[in-house]
Short mmCIF file of C-alpha atoms in Angstrom, two decimals:
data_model
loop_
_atom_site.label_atom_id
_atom_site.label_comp_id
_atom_site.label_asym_id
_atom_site.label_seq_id
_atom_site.Cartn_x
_atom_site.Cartn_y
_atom_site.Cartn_z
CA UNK A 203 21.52 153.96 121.85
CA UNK A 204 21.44 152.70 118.09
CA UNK A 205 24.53 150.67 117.32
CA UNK A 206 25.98 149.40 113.94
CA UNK A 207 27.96 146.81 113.74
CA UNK A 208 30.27 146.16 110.98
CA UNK A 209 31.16 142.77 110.30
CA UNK A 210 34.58 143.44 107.70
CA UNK A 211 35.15 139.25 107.26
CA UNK A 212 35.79 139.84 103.79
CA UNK A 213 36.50 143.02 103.48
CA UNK A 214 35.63 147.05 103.11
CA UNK A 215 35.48 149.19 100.98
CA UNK A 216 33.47 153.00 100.83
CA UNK A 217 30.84 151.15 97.91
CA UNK A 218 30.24 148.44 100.34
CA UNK A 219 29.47 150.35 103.20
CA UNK A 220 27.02 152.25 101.57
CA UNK A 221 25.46 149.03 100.16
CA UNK A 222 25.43 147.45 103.51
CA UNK A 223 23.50 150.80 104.71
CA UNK A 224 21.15 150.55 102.19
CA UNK A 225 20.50 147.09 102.73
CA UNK A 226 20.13 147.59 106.07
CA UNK A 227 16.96 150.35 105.35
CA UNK A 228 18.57 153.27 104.21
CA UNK A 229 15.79 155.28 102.40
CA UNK A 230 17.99 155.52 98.90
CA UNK A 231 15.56 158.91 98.40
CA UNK A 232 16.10 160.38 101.60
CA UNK A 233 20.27 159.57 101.18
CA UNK A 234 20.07 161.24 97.82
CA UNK A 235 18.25 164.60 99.05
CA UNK A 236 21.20 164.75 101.73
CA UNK A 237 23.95 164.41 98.96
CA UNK A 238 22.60 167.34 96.75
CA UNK A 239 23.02 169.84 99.88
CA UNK A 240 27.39 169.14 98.58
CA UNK A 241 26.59 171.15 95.48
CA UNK A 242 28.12 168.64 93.53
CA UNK A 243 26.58 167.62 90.44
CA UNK A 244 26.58 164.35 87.81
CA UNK A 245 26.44 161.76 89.78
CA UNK A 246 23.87 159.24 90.75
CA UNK A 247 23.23 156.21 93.06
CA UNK A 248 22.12 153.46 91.41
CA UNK A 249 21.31 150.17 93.99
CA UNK A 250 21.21 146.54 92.74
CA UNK A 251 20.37 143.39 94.45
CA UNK A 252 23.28 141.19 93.43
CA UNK A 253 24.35 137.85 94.61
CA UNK A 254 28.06 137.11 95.68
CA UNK A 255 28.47 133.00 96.19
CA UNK A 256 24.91 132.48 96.84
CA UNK A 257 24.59 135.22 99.40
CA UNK A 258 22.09 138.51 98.72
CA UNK A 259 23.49 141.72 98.42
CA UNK A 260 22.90 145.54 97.56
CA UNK A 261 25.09 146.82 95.38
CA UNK A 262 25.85 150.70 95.55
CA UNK A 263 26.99 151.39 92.16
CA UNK A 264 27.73 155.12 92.18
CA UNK A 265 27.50 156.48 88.27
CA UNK A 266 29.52 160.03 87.68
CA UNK A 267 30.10 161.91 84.32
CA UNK A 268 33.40 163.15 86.27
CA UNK A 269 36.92 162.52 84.01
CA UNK A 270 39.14 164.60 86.56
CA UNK A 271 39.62 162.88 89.74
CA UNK A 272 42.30 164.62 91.49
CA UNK A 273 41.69 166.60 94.54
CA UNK A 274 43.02 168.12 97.10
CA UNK A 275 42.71 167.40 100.64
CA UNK A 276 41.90 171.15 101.75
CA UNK A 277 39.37 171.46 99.60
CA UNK A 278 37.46 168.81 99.62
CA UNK A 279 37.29 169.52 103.38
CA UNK A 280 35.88 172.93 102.18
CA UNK A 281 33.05 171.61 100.91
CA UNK A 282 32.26 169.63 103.31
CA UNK A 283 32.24 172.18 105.93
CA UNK A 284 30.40 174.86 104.06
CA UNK A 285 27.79 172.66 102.78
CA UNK A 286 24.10 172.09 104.59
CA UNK A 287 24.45 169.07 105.40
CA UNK A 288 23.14 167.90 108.52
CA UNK A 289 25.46 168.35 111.15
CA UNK A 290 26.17 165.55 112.56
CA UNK A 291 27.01 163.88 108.87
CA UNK A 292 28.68 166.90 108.13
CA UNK A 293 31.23 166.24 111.28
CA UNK A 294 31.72 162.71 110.65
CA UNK A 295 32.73 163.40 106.92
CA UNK A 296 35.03 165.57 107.75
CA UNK A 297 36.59 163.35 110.43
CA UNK A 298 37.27 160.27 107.90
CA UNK A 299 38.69 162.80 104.79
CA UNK A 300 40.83 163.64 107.49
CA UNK A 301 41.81 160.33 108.54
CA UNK A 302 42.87 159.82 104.93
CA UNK A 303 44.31 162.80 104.63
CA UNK A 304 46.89 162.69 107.87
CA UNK A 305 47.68 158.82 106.61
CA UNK A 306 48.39 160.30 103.01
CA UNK A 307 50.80 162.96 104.57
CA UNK A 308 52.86 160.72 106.45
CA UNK A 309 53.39 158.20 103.50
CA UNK A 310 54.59 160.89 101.38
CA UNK A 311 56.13 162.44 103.90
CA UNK A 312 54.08 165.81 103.11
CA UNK A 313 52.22 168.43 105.10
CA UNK A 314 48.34 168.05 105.47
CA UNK A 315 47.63 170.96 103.44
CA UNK A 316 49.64 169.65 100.68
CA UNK A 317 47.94 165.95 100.37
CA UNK A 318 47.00 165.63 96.78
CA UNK A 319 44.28 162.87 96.57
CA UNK A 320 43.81 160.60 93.46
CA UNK A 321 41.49 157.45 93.93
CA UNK A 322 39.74 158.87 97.02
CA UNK A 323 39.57 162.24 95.40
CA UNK A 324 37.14 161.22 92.77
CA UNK A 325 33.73 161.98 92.97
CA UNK A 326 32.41 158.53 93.21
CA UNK A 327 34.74 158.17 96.53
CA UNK A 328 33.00 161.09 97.89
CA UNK A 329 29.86 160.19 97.20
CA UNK A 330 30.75 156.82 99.15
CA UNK A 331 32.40 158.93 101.89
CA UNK A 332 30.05 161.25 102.69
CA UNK A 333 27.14 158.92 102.05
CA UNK A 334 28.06 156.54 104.17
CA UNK A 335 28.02 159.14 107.34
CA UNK A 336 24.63 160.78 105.99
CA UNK A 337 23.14 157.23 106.31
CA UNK A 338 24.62 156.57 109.65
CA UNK A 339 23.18 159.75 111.11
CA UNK A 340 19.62 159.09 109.19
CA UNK A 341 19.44 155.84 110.38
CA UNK A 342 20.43 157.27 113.90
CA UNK A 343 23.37 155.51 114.71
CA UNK A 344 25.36 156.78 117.64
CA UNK A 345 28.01 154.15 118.35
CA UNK A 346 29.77 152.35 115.45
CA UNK A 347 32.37 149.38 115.84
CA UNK A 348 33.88 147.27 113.76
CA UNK A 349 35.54 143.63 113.24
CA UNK A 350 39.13 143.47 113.00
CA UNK A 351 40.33 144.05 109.31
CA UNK A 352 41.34 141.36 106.85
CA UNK A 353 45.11 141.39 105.83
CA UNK A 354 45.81 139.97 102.36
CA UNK A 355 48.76 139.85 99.83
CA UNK A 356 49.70 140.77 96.46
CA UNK A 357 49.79 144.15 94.25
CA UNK A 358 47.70 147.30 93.31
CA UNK A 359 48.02 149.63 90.48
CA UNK A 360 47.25 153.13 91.64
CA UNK A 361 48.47 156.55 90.55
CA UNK A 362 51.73 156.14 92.17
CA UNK A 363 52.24 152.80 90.46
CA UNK A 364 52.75 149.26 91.54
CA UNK A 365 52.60 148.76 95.16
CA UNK A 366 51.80 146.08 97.95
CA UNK A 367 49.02 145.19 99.26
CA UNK A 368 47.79 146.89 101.55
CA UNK A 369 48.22 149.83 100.02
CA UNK A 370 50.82 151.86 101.71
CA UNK A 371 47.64 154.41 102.98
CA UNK A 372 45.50 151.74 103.69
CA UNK A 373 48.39 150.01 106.60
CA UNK A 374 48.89 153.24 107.96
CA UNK A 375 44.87 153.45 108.10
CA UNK A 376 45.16 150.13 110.23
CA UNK A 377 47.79 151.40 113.16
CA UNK A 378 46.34 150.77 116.06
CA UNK A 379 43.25 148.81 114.79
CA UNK A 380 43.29 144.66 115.00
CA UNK A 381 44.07 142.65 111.75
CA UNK A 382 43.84 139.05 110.68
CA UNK A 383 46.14 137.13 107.87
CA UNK A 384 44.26 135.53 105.16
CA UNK A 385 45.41 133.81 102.42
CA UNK A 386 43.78 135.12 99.55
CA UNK A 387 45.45 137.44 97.10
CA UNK A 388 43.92 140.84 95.98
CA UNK A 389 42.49 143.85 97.83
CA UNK A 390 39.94 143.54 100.23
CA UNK A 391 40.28 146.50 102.48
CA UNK A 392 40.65 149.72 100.40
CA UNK A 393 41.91 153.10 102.17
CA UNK A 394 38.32 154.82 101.61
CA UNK A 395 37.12 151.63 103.95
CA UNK A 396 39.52 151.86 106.23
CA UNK A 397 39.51 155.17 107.26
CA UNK A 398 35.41 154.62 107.03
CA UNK A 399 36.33 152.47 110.05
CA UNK A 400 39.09 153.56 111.94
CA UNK A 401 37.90 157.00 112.23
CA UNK A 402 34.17 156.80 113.38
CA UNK A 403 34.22 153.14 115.25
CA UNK A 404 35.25 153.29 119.12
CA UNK A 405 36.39 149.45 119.32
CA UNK A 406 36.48 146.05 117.81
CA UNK A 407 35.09 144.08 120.31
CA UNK A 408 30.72 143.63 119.20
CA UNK A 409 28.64 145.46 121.80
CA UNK A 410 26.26 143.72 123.71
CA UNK A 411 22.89 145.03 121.37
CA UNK A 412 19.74 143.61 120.39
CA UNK A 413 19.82 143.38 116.58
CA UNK A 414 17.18 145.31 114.91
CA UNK A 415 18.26 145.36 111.03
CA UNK A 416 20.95 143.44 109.12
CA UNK A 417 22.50 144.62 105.78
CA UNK A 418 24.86 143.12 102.86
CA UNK A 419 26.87 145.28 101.20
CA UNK A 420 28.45 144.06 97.68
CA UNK A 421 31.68 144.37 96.73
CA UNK A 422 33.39 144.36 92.85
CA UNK A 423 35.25 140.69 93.23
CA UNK A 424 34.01 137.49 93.18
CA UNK A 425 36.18 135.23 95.13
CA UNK A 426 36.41 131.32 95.71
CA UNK A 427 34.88 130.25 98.70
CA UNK A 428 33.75 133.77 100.48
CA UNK A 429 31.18 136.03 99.46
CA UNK A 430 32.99 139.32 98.71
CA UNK A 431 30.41 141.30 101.11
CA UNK A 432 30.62 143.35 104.19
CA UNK A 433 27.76 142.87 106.49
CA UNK A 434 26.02 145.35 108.27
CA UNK A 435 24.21 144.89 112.34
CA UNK A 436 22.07 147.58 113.65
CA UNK A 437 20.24 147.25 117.24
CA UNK A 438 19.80 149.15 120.10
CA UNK A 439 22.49 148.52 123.54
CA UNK A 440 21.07 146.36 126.00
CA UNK A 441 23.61 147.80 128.77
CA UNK A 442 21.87 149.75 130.89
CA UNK A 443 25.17 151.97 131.33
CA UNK A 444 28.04 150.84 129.48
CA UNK A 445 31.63 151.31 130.56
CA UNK A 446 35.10 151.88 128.94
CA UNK A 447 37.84 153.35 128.41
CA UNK A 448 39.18 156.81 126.31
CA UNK A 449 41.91 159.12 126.00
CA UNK A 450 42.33 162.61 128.10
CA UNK A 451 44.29 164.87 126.20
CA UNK A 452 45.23 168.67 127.84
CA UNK A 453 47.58 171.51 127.45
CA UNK A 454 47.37 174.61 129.30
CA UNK A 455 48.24 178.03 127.68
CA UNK A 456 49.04 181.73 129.19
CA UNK A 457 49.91 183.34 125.72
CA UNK A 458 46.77 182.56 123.00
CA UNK A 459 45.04 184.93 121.52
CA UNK A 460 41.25 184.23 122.82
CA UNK A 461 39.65 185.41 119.53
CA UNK A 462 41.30 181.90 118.49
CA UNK A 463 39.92 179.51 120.59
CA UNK A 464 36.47 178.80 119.10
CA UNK A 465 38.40 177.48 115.73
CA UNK A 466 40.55 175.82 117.78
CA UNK A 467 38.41 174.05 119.14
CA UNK A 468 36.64 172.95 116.27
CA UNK A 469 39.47 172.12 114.67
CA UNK A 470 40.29 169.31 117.48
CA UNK A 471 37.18 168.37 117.39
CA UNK A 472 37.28 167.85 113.70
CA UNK A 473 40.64 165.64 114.23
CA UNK A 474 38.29 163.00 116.21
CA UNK A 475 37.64 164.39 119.34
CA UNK A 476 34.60 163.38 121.47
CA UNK A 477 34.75 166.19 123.35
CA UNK A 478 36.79 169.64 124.04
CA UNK A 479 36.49 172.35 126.33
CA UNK A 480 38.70 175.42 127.07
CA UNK A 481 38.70 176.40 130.69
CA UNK A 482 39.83 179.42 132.20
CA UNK A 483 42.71 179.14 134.75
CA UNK A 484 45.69 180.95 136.65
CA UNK A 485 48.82 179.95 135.82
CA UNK A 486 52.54 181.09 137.34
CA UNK A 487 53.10 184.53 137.67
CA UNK A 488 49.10 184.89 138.69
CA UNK A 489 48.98 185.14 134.78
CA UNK A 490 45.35 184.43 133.14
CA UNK A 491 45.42 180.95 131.17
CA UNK A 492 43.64 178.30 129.48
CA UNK A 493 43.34 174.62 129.89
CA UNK A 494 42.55 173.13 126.49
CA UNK A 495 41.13 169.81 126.87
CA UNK A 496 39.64 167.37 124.84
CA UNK A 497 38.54 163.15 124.97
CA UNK A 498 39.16 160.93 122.13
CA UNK A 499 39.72 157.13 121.00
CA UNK A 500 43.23 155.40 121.11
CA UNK A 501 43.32 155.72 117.78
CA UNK A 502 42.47 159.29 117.65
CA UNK A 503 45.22 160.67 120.01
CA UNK A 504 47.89 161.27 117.48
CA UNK A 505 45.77 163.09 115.45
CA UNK A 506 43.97 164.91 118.44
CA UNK A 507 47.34 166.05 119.96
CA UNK A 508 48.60 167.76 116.59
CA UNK A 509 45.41 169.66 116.10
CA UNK A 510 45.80 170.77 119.50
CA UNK A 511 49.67 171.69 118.86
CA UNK A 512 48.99 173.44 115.21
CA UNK A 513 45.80 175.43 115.91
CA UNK A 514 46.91 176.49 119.88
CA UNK A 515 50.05 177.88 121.01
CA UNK A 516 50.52 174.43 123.04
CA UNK A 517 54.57 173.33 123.32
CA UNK A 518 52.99 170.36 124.45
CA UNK A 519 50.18 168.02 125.64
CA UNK A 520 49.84 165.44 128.37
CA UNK A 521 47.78 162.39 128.17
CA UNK A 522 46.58 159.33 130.54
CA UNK A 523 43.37 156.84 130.03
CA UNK A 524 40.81 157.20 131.91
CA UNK A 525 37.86 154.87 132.62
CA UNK A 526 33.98 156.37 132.08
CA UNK A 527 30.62 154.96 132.40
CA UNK A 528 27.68 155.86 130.18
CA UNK A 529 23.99 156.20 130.24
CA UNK A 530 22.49 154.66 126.93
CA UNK A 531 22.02 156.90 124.12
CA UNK A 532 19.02 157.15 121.80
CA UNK A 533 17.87 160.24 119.32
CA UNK A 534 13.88 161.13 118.89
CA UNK A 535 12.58 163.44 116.54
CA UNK A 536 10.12 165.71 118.05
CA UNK A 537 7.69 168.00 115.80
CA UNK A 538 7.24 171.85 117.29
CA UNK A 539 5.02 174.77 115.63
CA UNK A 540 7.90 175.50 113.79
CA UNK A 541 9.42 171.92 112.73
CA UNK A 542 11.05 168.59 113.27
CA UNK A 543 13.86 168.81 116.38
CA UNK A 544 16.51 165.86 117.19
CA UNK A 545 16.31 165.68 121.20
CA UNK A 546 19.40 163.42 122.74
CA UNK A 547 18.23 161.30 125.60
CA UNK A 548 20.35 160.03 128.78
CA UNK A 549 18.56 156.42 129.17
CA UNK A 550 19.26 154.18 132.55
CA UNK A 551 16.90 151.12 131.80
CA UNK A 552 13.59 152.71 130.94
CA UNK A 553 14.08 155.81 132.78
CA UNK A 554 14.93 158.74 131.30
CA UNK A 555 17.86 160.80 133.07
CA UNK A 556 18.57 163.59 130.69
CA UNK A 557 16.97 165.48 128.09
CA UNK A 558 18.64 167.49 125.40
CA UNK A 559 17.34 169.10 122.15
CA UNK A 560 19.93 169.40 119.79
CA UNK A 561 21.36 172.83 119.19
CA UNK A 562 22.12 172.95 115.27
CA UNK A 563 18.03 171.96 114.76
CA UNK A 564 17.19 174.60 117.70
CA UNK A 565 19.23 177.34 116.02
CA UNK A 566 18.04 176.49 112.73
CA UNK A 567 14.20 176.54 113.68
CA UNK A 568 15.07 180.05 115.61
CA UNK A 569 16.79 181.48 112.59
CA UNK A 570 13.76 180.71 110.13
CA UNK A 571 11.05 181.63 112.58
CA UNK A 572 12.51 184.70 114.41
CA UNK A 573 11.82 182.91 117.14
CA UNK A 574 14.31 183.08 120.65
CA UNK A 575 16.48 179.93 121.14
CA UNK A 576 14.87 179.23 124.36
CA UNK A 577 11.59 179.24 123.62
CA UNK A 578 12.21 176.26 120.07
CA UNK A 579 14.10 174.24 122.86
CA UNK A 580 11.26 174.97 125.79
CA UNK A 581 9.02 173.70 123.08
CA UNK A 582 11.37 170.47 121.69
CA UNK A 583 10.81 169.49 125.46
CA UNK A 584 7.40 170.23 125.69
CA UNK A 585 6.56 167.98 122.70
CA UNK A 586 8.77 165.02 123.68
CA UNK A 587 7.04 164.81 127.15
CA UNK A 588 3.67 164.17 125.18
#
């Protein structure tokens, strides 16, 4: 299982995570052919080795031609979703303009749909965004933590004028998530980098990894005393099965409309979810139901339970924690006749317990080759046992 680490002692911000990413061996060609797939056009990524208080650092200066930076929520979502990006990047996108989105709506006090972004709407904050979770899934990261976040004091000028720092987004960004005081005035942690972190990590605490790769990512101030960088860890879990602890969310339904359920689903899933599954049940009355379920993060409930309320027709939803154990992750890329394939493997030690190729690439390979499902995932199988 590939971990990164993100060490936020000075800060985050969407620029610095993609520097830190970079820094940390992120083919800047490779992250560039991912981008185009949005369809968006003049912009650029332009790395720089920089130095911040005698510390080396890449700096991911993102260049647009783009005057108009106002955008709103549901479409940017849009794109994302109907692009071709890789899947996996594609989800985790999705799952941090969301996290903005739902802390934008309840500081305005305004429905998702409505959230008007400004700053984070640009095309240089998507760029950051959606860059950032390209590179973690082409650098095969499958677990992402975090420090706790830096707390600092004074004022921002933003589109809505004046106001404290944090940002009013950005503190509703950090419910739930572990903060430090510092005394230094300005913004260190902006709303693109918190919701970077509070909607993909799954705890503060640093794994227990053997580091592999480490990467500096700049940031725009230069402050007394600290290096205005966030630094980036990547290893591999030396666990051979880790343990903790997530969030069971249900609801069961008698009156939903089954043609809904698949965008339900994907819906919660999009909200944070690790997992979710609709299973068939009988309810009172002997009448035919559904138990929608799903698994997420602390942090993720709130926003796992309303997706479950909107898209279902839930009048409710139960939680409890519950305690797991895991076998250790890890992603290889296998080559068939008819292309690459990611398979996910189930490690215990050195053994390998499970096998799995991944479906997107399978259905892809099947699509262009006219070839059945089963027989690109008999042969993703075939290739990783030699």
């Amino acid at each position: 299982m590939t971990i990164a680490y993100f060490d936020c002692f000075s800060g985050i911000s969407g620029d610095m995570t993609l520097g830190a990413l970079l820094d940390a061996g992120l083919d800047p060609g490779a992250l560039t052919a991912e981008l185009g797939k949005l369809g968006l056009s003049g912009w650029s990524i332009r790395p720089a080795g920089v130095h911040k208080s005698g510390l080396r650092a890449t700096l991911a200066h993102v260049e647009t031609e783009e005057s108009h930076h106002h955008r709103h929520y549901g479409d940017i979502d849009a794109l994302i979703q109907s692009s071709d990006l890789r899947p996996r990047a594609r989800d985790l996108a999705r799952r941090v303009f969301r996290r903005l989105g739902e802390a934008e709506a309840k500081v305005h006090g305004v429905p998702l749909d409505e959230v008007h972004f400004h700053e984070v709407g640009a095309l240089d904050s998507i760029v950051d965004i959606v860059g950032t979770c390209v590179g973690l899934d082409l650098l095969g990261v499958t677990e992402v933590y975090a420090s706790p976040l830096p707390w600092t004091r004074g004022q921002v000028k933003t589109a809505h004028g004046m106001l404290p720092i944090p940002a009013p987004a950005t503190v509703e960004l950090m419910r739930g998530w572990p903060v430090r005081q510092l005394d230094i005035e300005g913004e260190l942690v902006t709303p693109t980098g918190a919701a970077i972190i509070t909607a993909l990590a799954s705890g503060s605490d640093m794994p227990a990894m053997t580091v592999s790769s480490i990467g500096y990512g700049a940031g725009n101030r230069d402050l007394e005393g600290r290096p205005n960088v966030l630094r980036l860890l990547l290893g591999e879990a030396t666990d051979e099965a880790a343990a903790d602890s997530i969030i069971e969310v249900a609801s069961n339904v008698d009156d939903m409309n089954p043609e809904w359920v698949p965008a339900a689903l994907e819906a919660i899933l999009a909200a944070g979810a690790l997992d979710v599954s609709a299973t068939p049940m009988s309810m009172k009355k002997g009448r035919p139901g559904l138990k929608i379920g799903a698994l997420c993060r602390e942090q993720d409930l709130a926003a796992v339970a309303e997706a479950i309320l909107r898209n279902t027709t839930a009048l409710g939803v139960r939680h409890h924690r519950v305690e797991r154990i895991k076998l250790r992750r890890e992603t290889r890329t296998v080559e068939t006749t008819w292309g690459s394939v990611r398979v996910k493997l189930g490690l215990q030690g050195q053994d390998q317990i499970n096998a799995a190729p991944e479906y997107e690439d399978c259905l892809s390979l099947s699509q262009s080759s006219g070839q059945p499902l089963k027989v690109i995932y008999a042969a993703a199988l075939a290739a990783l046992e030699r």
